[in-house]
Amino acid sequence: MQKPSIFFLLCFLLQCFCSSKSESFVGVNYGIVADNLPPPEATAKLLKSTSFEKVRLYGADPAIIKALANSGIGIVIGAANGDIPAMASDPNFAGQWVNSNVMAYYPASNIIVVSVGNEVVTSGDQNLLSNLLPAMQNVQNALNAASLGGKIKVSTVHSMAVLGQSEPPSAGAFNPTFGDTLKALLQFQSDNSSPFMINPYPFFAYQSDPRPDTLAFCLFQPNAGRVDSRTGIKYMNMFDAQVDSVHSALSAMGFKDVEIVVAETGWPYKGDPNEVGPSLDNAKNYNGNLINHLRSKVGTPLMPGKSVDTYIFALYDENLKPGPGSERSFGLFRPDLSMIYDPGLSKSAQTPAPSAMTPAPTASATTLTPSPIPVMPNPKTPTTPAIRAPITPATPVTPVTLPPGLGIRGTATSFKPLHSLLLILVAFTLVELRRE
């Protein structure tokens, strides 16, 4: 074999190896509002067996953070809303929090983001709202002091209710009530290259408009599409429309370069009898088609060519969560680690399914026109649907669980055979070079 041939073959295999890695843009939420969850070690083992490269925690549970050490899985940890006032008023408290929850485990545990609070801006708590930015600043300063400012980002998570307008997507704008607060937060995030984290849920949009064509639009299924009346862009799914409405809002405020991260999205596989939309088929279709869409790397119409980092809700059901039955039925896995349903994240399902993205060619598209209120409701504040159509129970599918609120699950591709091939080829190349 000639040296050039060996070189080009080596490059080819190296490229295959790099492209065969599991999707870094797909993560899962791990909520613990439950009394039946498996031990952290078992959860860490489960995560490592999937294609999830990131997991979002709602707190900073030391057991799971330690269990994920040396796994390479990126970890988003959370500072509780209740810690925000102390973090804001006392830099030493923020420093101690960082020492206890970050420095104690990093870098073995790959902490990538500290989320200060959850949906604070839309919580209605003015004390938390006024303290949010100072708390984030103090956490950032503590990370800077530990030389981690460029490695671990500081952010906070928002509900879709931060938008005052979301239809059409190009007209997306923040609620003027939060304008000054968000502008200051976004300036901080722009200065520190941290992401804007948002919780879009097509499930709740469908609940407020339970028509068959809306369901297809929300589930990435064949549909006529919906045209943005301002730009003429046709949207084929609700997820893209929601994310682009956030992008438009950021752009309108002068922060179009702030990265968007979807901190939560998902679909419940069951719910109460009067709930519109929960079913095993719908959950499997939404999460499966969403994952295919992300894998395609087509992006959104306003942000083409790049998949937005997305955390699926959720790894497990959380049986102690309040609210309707759907809130306790978002999980992908059961407490015994079996799957509730398979959204296509197994090792043999790494190729996007083209049918999920194919629009119906015959029907006419709906035109999305400007609206003074968000058409994509806040998941924590479900709107009352105009029609309460009963949902036909789905036929049971192979186990996979989907907890109520944040997360996604997947399976990793094995790299061992490719590693061995590369090592053999490198060794052979060295031998050939020595002969010359």
Tab-separated table of C-alpha atoms in Angstrom:
chain	number	residue	atom	x	y	z
A	1	MET	CA	0.000	0.000	0.000
A	2	GLN	CA	1.382	3.418	-0.936
A	3	LYS	CA	1.919	6.070	1.718
A	4	PRO	CA	-0.595	8.515	0.174
A	5	SER	CA	-3.251	5.802	0.166
A	6	ILE	CA	-2.644	5.088	3.831
A	7	PHE	CA	-2.796	8.793	4.624
A	8	PHE	CA	-6.091	9.348	2.823
A	9	LEU	CA	-7.626	6.232	4.350
A	10	LEU	CA	-6.553	7.406	7.778
A	11	CYS	CA	-8.155	10.806	7.167
A	12	PHE	CA	-11.345	9.142	5.972
A	13	LEU	CA	-11.638	6.925	9.025
A	14	LEU	CA	-10.838	9.840	11.283
A	15	GLN	CA	-13.661	11.820	9.686
A	16	CYS	CA	-16.036	8.878	10.102
A	17	PHE	CA	-15.057	8.615	13.748
A	18	CYS	CA	-15.699	12.280	14.391
A	19	SER	CA	-19.069	12.229	12.614
A	20	SER	CA	-20.177	9.043	14.364
A	21	LYS	CA	-20.223	10.650	17.772
A	22	SER	CA	-23.620	10.885	19.424
A	23	GLU	CA	-25.442	14.154	19.098
A	24	SER	CA	-24.024	16.805	21.411
A	25	PHE	CA	-27.118	18.945	20.847
A	26	VAL	CA	-29.528	16.444	22.434
A	27	GLY	CA	-29.845	16.421	26.222
A	28	VAL	CA	-32.313	15.298	28.843
A	29	ASN	CA	-33.874	16.770	31.973
A	30	TYR	CA	-33.509	14.859	35.213
A	31	GLY	CA	-36.141	15.943	37.725
A	32	ILE	CA	-36.346	14.343	41.154
A	33	VAL	CA	-39.824	15.303	42.426
A	34	ALA	CA	-40.537	11.642	43.078
A	35	ASP	CA	-40.153	8.982	45.753
A	36	ASN	CA	-39.476	5.995	43.505
A	37	LEU	CA	-36.409	6.965	41.453
A	38	PRO	CA	-33.467	4.599	41.015
A	39	PRO	CA	-30.157	5.324	42.802
A	40	PRO	CA	-27.946	8.014	41.215
A	41	GLU	CA	-25.373	5.382	40.240
A	42	ALA	CA	-28.002	3.477	38.263
A	43	THR	CA	-29.173	6.695	36.607
A	44	ALA	CA	-25.605	7.612	35.664
A	45	LYS	CA	-25.119	4.164	34.145
A	46	LEU	CA	-28.369	4.564	32.218
A	47	LEU	CA	-27.319	7.974	30.879
A	48	LYS	CA	-23.942	6.619	29.812
A	49	SER	CA	-25.693	3.865	27.848
A	50	THR	CA	-27.611	6.436	25.808
A	51	SER	CA	-26.682	9.035	23.213
A	52	PHE	CA	-27.362	11.860	25.634
A	53	GLU	CA	-24.295	13.995	25.937
A	54	LYS	CA	-25.889	16.476	28.322
A	55	VAL	CA	-28.188	16.336	31.325
A	56	ARG	CA	-29.953	19.179	33.071
A	57	LEU	CA	-30.479	19.016	36.822
A	58	TYR	CA	-32.852	21.341	38.638
A	59	GLY	CA	-30.533	21.579	41.592
A	60	ALA	CA	-27.007	20.487	42.406
A	61	ASP	CA	-27.504	17.041	43.891
A	62	PRO	CA	-24.017	15.853	44.858
A	63	ALA	CA	-24.862	12.164	44.432
A	64	ILE	CA	-25.730	12.410	40.726
A	65	ILE	CA	-22.966	14.935	40.025
A	66	LYS	CA	-20.418	12.543	41.550
A	67	ALA	CA	-21.992	9.552	39.798
A	68	LEU	CA	-21.464	11.284	36.431
A	69	ALA	CA	-17.769	11.923	37.096
A	70	ASN	CA	-15.466	10.928	34.209
A	71	SER	CA	-18.461	10.136	31.999
A	72	GLY	CA	-17.900	13.122	29.697
A	73	ILE	CA	-21.606	13.987	29.977
A	74	GLY	CA	-22.151	17.743	30.204
A	75	ILE	CA	-24.068	18.754	33.336
A	76	VAL	CA	-26.306	21.771	33.817
A	77	ILE	CA	-26.734	22.424	37.537
A	78	GLY	CA	-29.266	24.757	39.108
A	79	ALA	CA	-29.242	27.227	41.949
A	80	ALA	CA	-32.647	27.214	43.628
A	81	ASN	CA	-34.907	30.258	43.441
A	82	GLY	CA	-34.689	30.443	47.212
A	83	ASP	CA	-30.917	30.956	47.065
A	84	ILE	CA	-31.150	33.988	44.780
A	85	PRO	CA	-31.529	36.735	47.446
A	86	ALA	CA	-28.513	35.497	49.431
A	87	MET	CA	-26.448	35.072	46.244
A	88	ALA	CA	-27.314	38.624	45.232
A	89	SER	CA	-26.614	40.317	48.555
A	90	ASP	CA	-23.554	38.352	49.640
A	91	PRO	CA	-20.712	37.613	47.196
A	92	ASN	CA	-19.235	35.261	49.803
A	93	PHE	CA	-22.415	33.170	49.748
A	94	ALA	CA	-22.160	32.926	45.957
A	95	GLY	CA	-18.484	31.985	46.271
A	96	GLN	CA	-19.242	29.292	48.830
A	97	TRP	CA	-22.037	27.951	46.629
A	98	VAL	CA	-19.655	27.703	43.678
A	99	ASN	CA	-16.999	26.033	45.845
A	100	SER	CA	-19.468	23.478	47.205
A	101	ASN	CA	-21.392	22.722	44.031
A	102	VAL	CA	-18.873	23.282	41.235
A	103	MET	CA	-15.281	23.253	42.467
A	104	ALA	CA	-15.855	20.159	44.601
A	105	TYR	CA	-16.585	18.091	41.465
A	106	TYR	CA	-15.074	19.890	38.475
A	107	PRO	CA	-13.436	18.906	36.133
A	108	ALA	CA	-14.104	15.182	36.729
A	109	SER	CA	-17.806	16.025	36.594
A	110	ASN	CA	-18.243	18.038	33.401
A	111	ILE	CA	-20.343	20.969	34.661
A	112	ILE	CA	-21.069	23.268	31.698
A	113	VAL	CA	-23.781	25.677	32.896
A	114	VAL	CA	-24.977	27.067	36.222
A	115	SER	CA	-28.628	28.018	35.893
A	116	VAL	CA	-29.517	30.619	38.511
A	117	GLY	CA	-33.196	30.099	39.234
A	118	ASN	CA	-35.965	28.665	37.085
A	119	GLU	CA	-38.630	30.796	35.343
A	120	VAL	CA	-37.981	33.690	37.746
A	121	VAL	CA	-38.882	36.479	35.321
A	122	THR	CA	-42.437	35.210	34.861
A	123	SER	CA	-42.886	34.066	38.474
A	124	GLY	CA	-44.423	37.332	39.654
A	125	ASP	CA	-42.011	37.460	42.614
A	126	GLN	CA	-40.555	40.964	42.489
A	127	ASN	CA	-37.982	40.206	45.188
A	128	LEU	CA	-36.543	37.342	43.149
A	129	LEU	CA	-36.752	39.378	39.959
A	130	SER	CA	-34.796	42.318	41.365
A	131	ASN	CA	-32.124	39.995	42.752
A	132	LEU	CA	-31.732	37.724	39.722
A	133	LEU	CA	-29.100	39.701	37.812
A	134	PRO	CA	-26.944	40.529	40.895
A	135	ALA	CA	-27.036	36.832	41.835
A	136	MET	CA	-25.912	35.814	38.339
A	137	GLN	CA	-23.155	38.418	38.445
A	138	ASN	CA	-21.858	37.158	41.782
A	139	VAL	CA	-21.859	33.552	40.558
A	140	GLN	CA	-20.001	34.687	37.437
A	141	ASN	CA	-17.454	36.552	39.558
A	142	ALA	CA	-16.921	33.464	41.706
A	143	LEU	CA	-16.327	31.345	38.598
A	144	ASN	CA	-13.960	33.991	37.225
A	145	ALA	CA	-11.991	33.940	40.468
A	146	ALA	CA	-11.612	30.178	40.049
A	147	SER	CA	-10.429	30.652	36.431
A	148	LEU	CA	-13.589	28.951	35.156
A	149	GLY	CA	-15.333	31.991	33.705
A	150	GLY	CA	-14.773	30.931	30.107
A	151	LYS	CA	-15.528	27.255	30.715
A	152	ILE	CA	-18.742	27.266	32.744
A	153	LYS	CA	-21.582	29.555	31.683
A	154	VAL	CA	-24.045	31.340	33.957
A	155	SER	CA	-27.642	31.594	32.782
A	156	THR	CA	-31.266	31.343	33.915
A	157	VAL	CA	-34.268	29.546	32.423
A	158	HIS	CA	-37.393	31.270	31.089
A	159	SER	CA	-40.893	30.154	30.236
A	160	MET	CA	-42.410	31.166	26.907
A	161	ALA	CA	-44.477	33.715	28.831
A	162	VAL	CA	-41.519	36.119	28.573
A	163	LEU	CA	-42.824	36.770	25.063
A	164	GLY	CA	-45.543	39.342	24.620
A	165	GLN	CA	-45.995	38.313	20.975
A	166	SER	CA	-45.036	35.144	19.160
A	167	GLU	CA	-47.210	35.166	16.020
A	168	PRO	CA	-45.946	35.283	13.383
A	169	PRO	CA	-42.431	34.137	14.370
A	170	SER	CA	-40.772	37.129	12.684
A	171	ALA	CA	-42.799	39.428	14.948
A	172	GLY	CA	-41.669	37.722	18.152
A	173	ALA	CA	-41.169	40.270	20.928
A	174	PHE	CA	-40.651	40.176	24.687
A	175	ASN	CA	-43.416	41.246	27.018
A	176	PRO	CA	-42.856	44.985	27.611
A	177	THR	CA	-43.426	44.384	31.334
A	178	PHE	CA	-40.095	42.533	31.467
A	179	GLY	CA	-38.288	44.779	28.983
A	180	ASP	CA	-35.768	46.526	31.244
A	181	THR	CA	-35.086	43.385	33.266
A	182	LEU	CA	-34.497	41.252	30.188
A	183	LYS	CA	-32.324	43.873	28.522
A	184	ALA	CA	-30.010	43.971	31.542
A	185	LEU	CA	-29.931	40.162	31.745
A	186	LEU	CA	-29.189	39.869	28.037
A	187	GLN	CA	-26.392	42.411	28.232
A	188	PHE	CA	-24.804	40.287	30.967
A	189	GLN	CA	-25.276	37.147	28.875
A	190	SER	CA	-23.886	38.791	25.763
A	191	ASP	CA	-20.828	40.014	27.686
A	192	ASN	CA	-20.206	36.521	29.051
A	193	SER	CA	-21.260	34.467	25.997
A	194	SER	CA	-23.893	32.601	27.987
A	195	PRO	CA	-27.049	31.117	26.423
A	196	PHE	CA	-30.645	32.302	26.627
A	197	MET	CA	-32.479	29.262	27.999
A	198	ILE	CA	-36.154	28.855	27.117
A	199	ASN	CA	-38.927	26.257	27.602
A	200	PRO	CA	-41.025	25.909	24.406
A	201	TYR	CA	-43.778	23.276	24.503
A	202	PRO	CA	-45.785	22.624	21.322
A	203	PHE	CA	-47.914	20.363	23.540
A	204	PHE	CA	-49.377	23.382	25.326
A	205	ALA	CA	-49.829	25.252	22.055
A	206	TYR	CA	-51.890	22.311	20.806
A	207	GLN	CA	-53.973	22.282	23.974
A	208	SER	CA	-55.011	25.859	23.230
A	209	ASP	CA	-55.863	25.010	19.601
A	210	PRO	CA	-56.809	21.307	19.431
A	211	ARG	CA	-57.473	20.928	15.708
A	212	PRO	CA	-56.113	17.959	13.707
A	213	ASP	CA	-53.941	20.172	11.490
A	214	THR	CA	-52.491	21.835	14.601
A	215	LEU	CA	-51.615	18.424	16.030
A	216	ALA	CA	-49.783	17.453	12.823
A	217	PHE	CA	-47.971	20.813	12.891
A	218	CYS	CA	-46.919	20.223	16.510
A	219	LEU	CA	-45.816	16.611	15.962
A	220	PHE	CA	-43.612	17.305	12.883
A	221	GLN	CA	-46.033	15.223	10.833
A	222	PRO	CA	-47.062	15.919	7.215
A	223	ASN	CA	-49.086	19.128	7.105
A	224	ALA	CA	-49.735	22.105	4.830
A	225	GLY	CA	-47.437	24.361	6.810
A	226	ARG	CA	-48.079	27.856	8.125
A	227	VAL	CA	-46.820	30.953	6.370
A	228	ASP	CA	-45.324	33.896	8.240
A	229	SER	CA	-47.357	36.794	6.824
A	230	ARG	CA	-44.463	39.221	7.249
A	231	THR	CA	-41.692	37.224	5.606
A	232	GLY	CA	-43.477	34.654	3.449
A	233	ILE	CA	-41.505	31.887	5.171
A	234	LYS	CA	-43.449	28.642	5.483
A	235	TYR	CA	-43.093	26.834	8.805
A	236	MET	CA	-43.626	23.086	8.846
A	237	ASN	CA	-43.613	22.557	12.621
A	238	MET	CA	-44.453	24.424	15.819
A	239	PHE	CA	-41.037	23.865	17.421
A	240	ASP	CA	-39.261	25.914	14.749
A	241	ALA	CA	-41.918	28.600	14.962
A	242	GLN	CA	-41.539	28.879	18.732
A	243	VAL	CA	-37.745	28.968	18.644
A	244	ASP	CA	-37.720	31.534	15.830
A	245	SER	CA	-40.144	33.750	17.740
A	246	VAL	CA	-37.580	33.813	20.565
A	247	HIS	CA	-34.827	34.572	18.070
A	248	SER	CA	-36.886	37.470	16.697
A	249	ALA	CA	-37.449	38.809	20.205
A	250	LEU	CA	-33.713	38.677	20.909
A	251	SER	CA	-32.977	40.417	17.620
A	252	ALA	CA	-35.553	43.132	18.286
A	253	MET	CA	-33.838	43.890	21.576
A	254	GLY	CA	-30.421	44.016	19.922
A	255	PHE	CA	-29.094	40.619	21.046
A	256	LYS	CA	-29.453	38.408	17.978
A	257	ASP	CA	-26.065	36.808	18.637
A	258	VAL	CA	-27.036	35.435	22.064
A	259	GLU	CA	-27.305	31.667	21.660
A	260	ILE	CA	-30.666	30.009	22.298
A	261	VAL	CA	-30.817	26.770	24.288
A	262	VAL	CA	-34.060	24.834	24.641
A	263	ALA	CA	-33.915	23.947	28.339
A	264	GLU	CA	-37.147	21.936	28.251
A	265	THR	CA	-39.507	20.492	25.711
A	266	GLY	CA	-41.494	17.289	25.626
A	267	TRP	CA	-44.874	15.609	25.325
A	268	PRO	CA	-46.754	13.541	27.923
A	269	TYR	CA	-47.643	9.960	27.068
A	270	LYS	CA	-50.788	10.000	29.198
A	271	GLY	CA	-52.962	12.423	31.158
A	272	ASP	CA	-56.351	12.962	32.750
A	273	PRO	CA	-59.476	12.050	30.724
A	274	ASN	CA	-60.277	15.718	30.084
A	275	GLU	CA	-56.793	16.619	28.816
A	276	VAL	CA	-56.331	17.174	25.102
A	277	GLY	CA	-53.219	15.700	23.522
A	278	PRO	CA	-51.495	13.253	25.895
A	279	SER	CA	-51.023	9.796	24.382
A	280	LEU	CA	-48.253	7.295	23.864
A	281	ASP	CA	-48.361	7.732	20.088
A	282	ASN	CA	-48.223	11.527	20.315
A	283	ALA	CA	-45.322	11.478	22.769
A	284	LYS	CA	-43.381	9.008	20.646
A	285	ASN	CA	-44.055	11.000	17.474
A	286	TYR	CA	-43.135	14.347	19.010
A	287	ASN	CA	-39.883	13.284	20.644
A	288	GLY	CA	-38.890	10.951	17.821
A	289	ASN	CA	-39.547	13.510	15.091
A	290	LEU	CA	-37.927	16.276	17.126
A	291	ILE	CA	-34.768	14.195	17.473
A	292	ASN	CA	-34.777	13.463	13.730
A	293	HIS	CA	-35.217	17.170	13.054
A	294	LEU	CA	-32.273	18.044	15.289
A	295	ARG	CA	-30.136	15.322	13.719
A	296	SER	CA	-30.822	16.709	10.275
A	297	LYS	CA	-29.022	19.920	11.343
A	298	VAL	CA	-31.284	21.865	9.011
A	299	GLY	CA	-31.924	24.348	11.827
A	300	THR	CA	-34.869	26.736	11.828
A	301	PRO	CA	-35.860	29.118	9.007
A	302	LEU	CA	-34.284	32.083	10.823
A	303	MET	CA	-31.292	30.079	12.113
A	304	PRO	CA	-30.479	27.596	9.358
A	305	GLY	CA	-27.725	25.002	9.376
A	306	LYS	CA	-27.370	24.515	13.120
A	307	SER	CA	-29.333	22.471	15.607
A	308	VAL	CA	-30.312	24.294	18.771
A	309	ASP	CA	-29.122	22.534	21.933
A	310	THR	CA	-32.290	20.879	23.216
A	311	TYR	CA	-33.034	19.140	26.513
A	312	ILE	CA	-36.011	16.787	26.400
A	313	PHE	CA	-38.327	16.574	29.361
A	314	ALA	CA	-37.801	14.123	30.917
A	315	LEU	CA	-35.690	11.157	31.932
A	316	TYR	CA	-38.202	9.777	34.446
A	317	ASP	CA	-41.779	10.424	35.466
A	318	GLU	CA	-41.999	12.459	38.668
A	319	ASN	CA	-44.852	10.937	40.649
A	320	LEU	CA	-45.011	13.700	43.283
A	321	LYS	CA	-45.495	16.622	40.908
A	322	PRO	CA	-48.752	18.531	41.403
A	323	GLY	CA	-51.176	19.441	38.644
A	324	PRO	CA	-52.976	17.401	35.973
A	325	GLY	CA	-52.027	13.807	35.248
A	326	SER	CA	-49.894	14.816	32.276
A	327	GLU	CA	-47.446	16.544	34.634
A	328	ARG	CA	-46.501	13.127	36.009
A	329	SER	CA	-46.241	11.447	32.604
A	330	PHE	CA	-43.440	13.046	30.611
A	331	GLY	CA	-40.825	10.380	31.356
A	332	LEU	CA	-38.859	8.282	28.903
A	333	PHE	CA	-37.865	5.635	31.464
A	334	ARG	CA	-39.551	3.872	34.323
A	335	PRO	CA	-37.954	3.663	37.776
A	336	ASP	CA	-36.866	0.095	36.914
A	337	LEU	CA	-34.857	1.638	34.013
A	338	SER	CA	-37.049	0.097	31.296
A	339	MET	CA	-38.219	2.352	28.481
A	340	ILE	CA	-41.804	3.562	28.363
A	341	TYR	CA	-41.562	3.994	24.581
A	342	ASP	CA	-38.723	4.259	22.100
A	343	PRO	CA	-38.543	7.622	20.298
A	344	GLY	CA	-35.783	6.308	18.030
A	345	LEU	CA	-32.748	6.874	20.222
A	346	SER	CA	-31.455	3.328	20.128
A	347	LYS	CA	-28.045	2.564	18.626
A	348	SER	CA	-29.671	1.327	15.445
A	349	ALA	CA	-31.754	4.482	14.962
A	350	GLN	CA	-29.227	7.226	14.269
A	351	THR	CA	-30.487	8.168	10.802
A	352	PRO	CA	-33.191	10.838	10.488
A	353	ALA	CA	-36.519	9.560	9.195
A	354	PRO	CA	-37.335	11.700	6.133
A	355	SER	CA	-41.067	11.080	6.362
A	356	ALA	CA	-41.313	13.042	9.614
A	357	MET	CA	-40.336	16.230	7.829
A	358	THR	CA	-42.282	15.817	4.574
A	359	PRO	CA	-45.129	18.341	4.128
A	360	ALA	CA	-48.448	17.380	2.640
A	361	PRO	CA	-48.344	18.758	-0.909
A	362	THR	CA	-52.024	19.365	-1.506
A	363	ALA	CA	-53.469	21.334	1.407
A	364	SER	CA	-53.187	25.103	1.518
A	365	ALA	CA	-50.976	26.671	4.170
A	366	THR	CA	-52.341	28.710	7.049
A	367	THR	CA	-51.094	32.276	7.200
A	368	LEU	CA	-49.557	33.372	10.482
A	369	THR	CA	-50.549	36.950	11.139
A	370	PRO	CA	-49.441	39.340	13.884
A	371	SER	CA	-51.231	38.852	17.176
A	372	PRO	CA	-51.107	41.017	20.301
A	373	ILE	CA	-50.877	37.973	22.560
A	374	PRO	CA	-48.599	34.921	22.534
A	375	VAL	CA	-50.100	32.084	20.524
A	376	MET	CA	-47.555	29.730	22.053
A	377	PRO	CA	-48.559	29.558	25.694
A	378	ASN	CA	-46.386	29.172	28.741
A	379	PRO	CA	-46.180	25.488	29.721
A	380	LYS	CA	-46.519	26.378	33.390
A	381	THR	CA	-49.693	28.362	32.690
A	382	PRO	CA	-51.761	26.186	30.341
A	383	THR	CA	-54.556	28.004	28.572
A	384	THR	CA	-58.064	26.615	28.399
A	385	PRO	CA	-58.596	24.890	25.058
A	386	ALA	CA	-61.627	25.894	23.035
A	387	ILE	CA	-62.465	22.247	22.362
A	388	ARG	CA	-61.998	19.305	24.691
A	389	ALA	CA	-61.853	16.530	22.146
A	390	PRO	CA	-61.271	13.097	23.663
A	391	ILE	CA	-58.001	11.441	22.717
A	392	THR	CA	-58.119	7.827	21.648
A	393	PRO	CA	-55.858	5.768	23.914
A	394	ALA	CA	-52.688	4.741	22.156
A	395	THR	CA	-51.807	1.122	21.621
A	396	PRO	CA	-49.138	0.095	24.142
A	397	VAL	CA	-45.640	0.261	22.732
A	398	THR	CA	-42.295	-1.138	23.803
A	399	PRO	CA	-41.334	0.365	27.192
A	400	VAL	CA	-39.660	3.783	27.402
A	401	THR	CA	-40.399	6.504	29.948
A	402	LEU	CA	-41.040	10.182	29.570
A	403	PRO	CA	-41.311	12.206	32.832
A	404	PRO	CA	-43.455	15.301	33.244
A	405	GLY	CA	-41.436	18.330	32.495
A	406	LEU	CA	-37.874	18.232	31.164
A	407	GLY	CA	-35.722	15.758	29.318
A	408	ILE	CA	-34.868	13.354	26.513
A	409	ARG	CA	-33.165	10.042	26.212
A	410	GLY	CA	-30.981	8.376	23.635
A	411	THR	CA	-28.409	5.703	23.048
A	412	ALA	CA	-24.784	6.048	22.192
A	413	THR	CA	-22.967	4.641	19.219
A	414	SER	CA	-20.173	2.251	20.080
A	415	PHE	CA	-16.752	3.502	19.047
A	416	LYS	CA	-14.589	0.530	20.093
A	417	PRO	CA	-14.295	-1.158	16.669
A	418	LEU	CA	-13.437	2.158	15.062
A	419	HIS	CA	-10.882	2.941	17.756
A	420	SER	CA	-9.190	-0.402	17.089
A	421	LEU	CA	-9.140	0.208	13.324
A	422	LEU	CA	-7.582	3.605	13.801
A	423	LEU	CA	-4.887	2.261	16.109
A	424	ILE	CA	-4.014	-0.519	13.674
A	425	LEU	CA	-3.923	1.899	10.756
A	426	VAL	CA	-1.763	4.408	12.615
A	427	ALA	CA	0.678	1.651	13.575
A	428	PHE	CA	0.784	0.400	9.997
A	429	THR	CA	1.399	3.928	8.728
A	430	LEU	CA	4.352	4.357	11.074
A	431	VAL	CA	5.846	1.067	9.899
A	432	GLU	CA	5.495	2.124	6.252
A	433	LEU	CA	7.059	5.503	6.945
A	434	ARG	CA	10.033	3.879	8.676
A	435	ARG	CA	10.617	1.631	5.690
A	436	GLU	CA	10.944	4.702	3.549
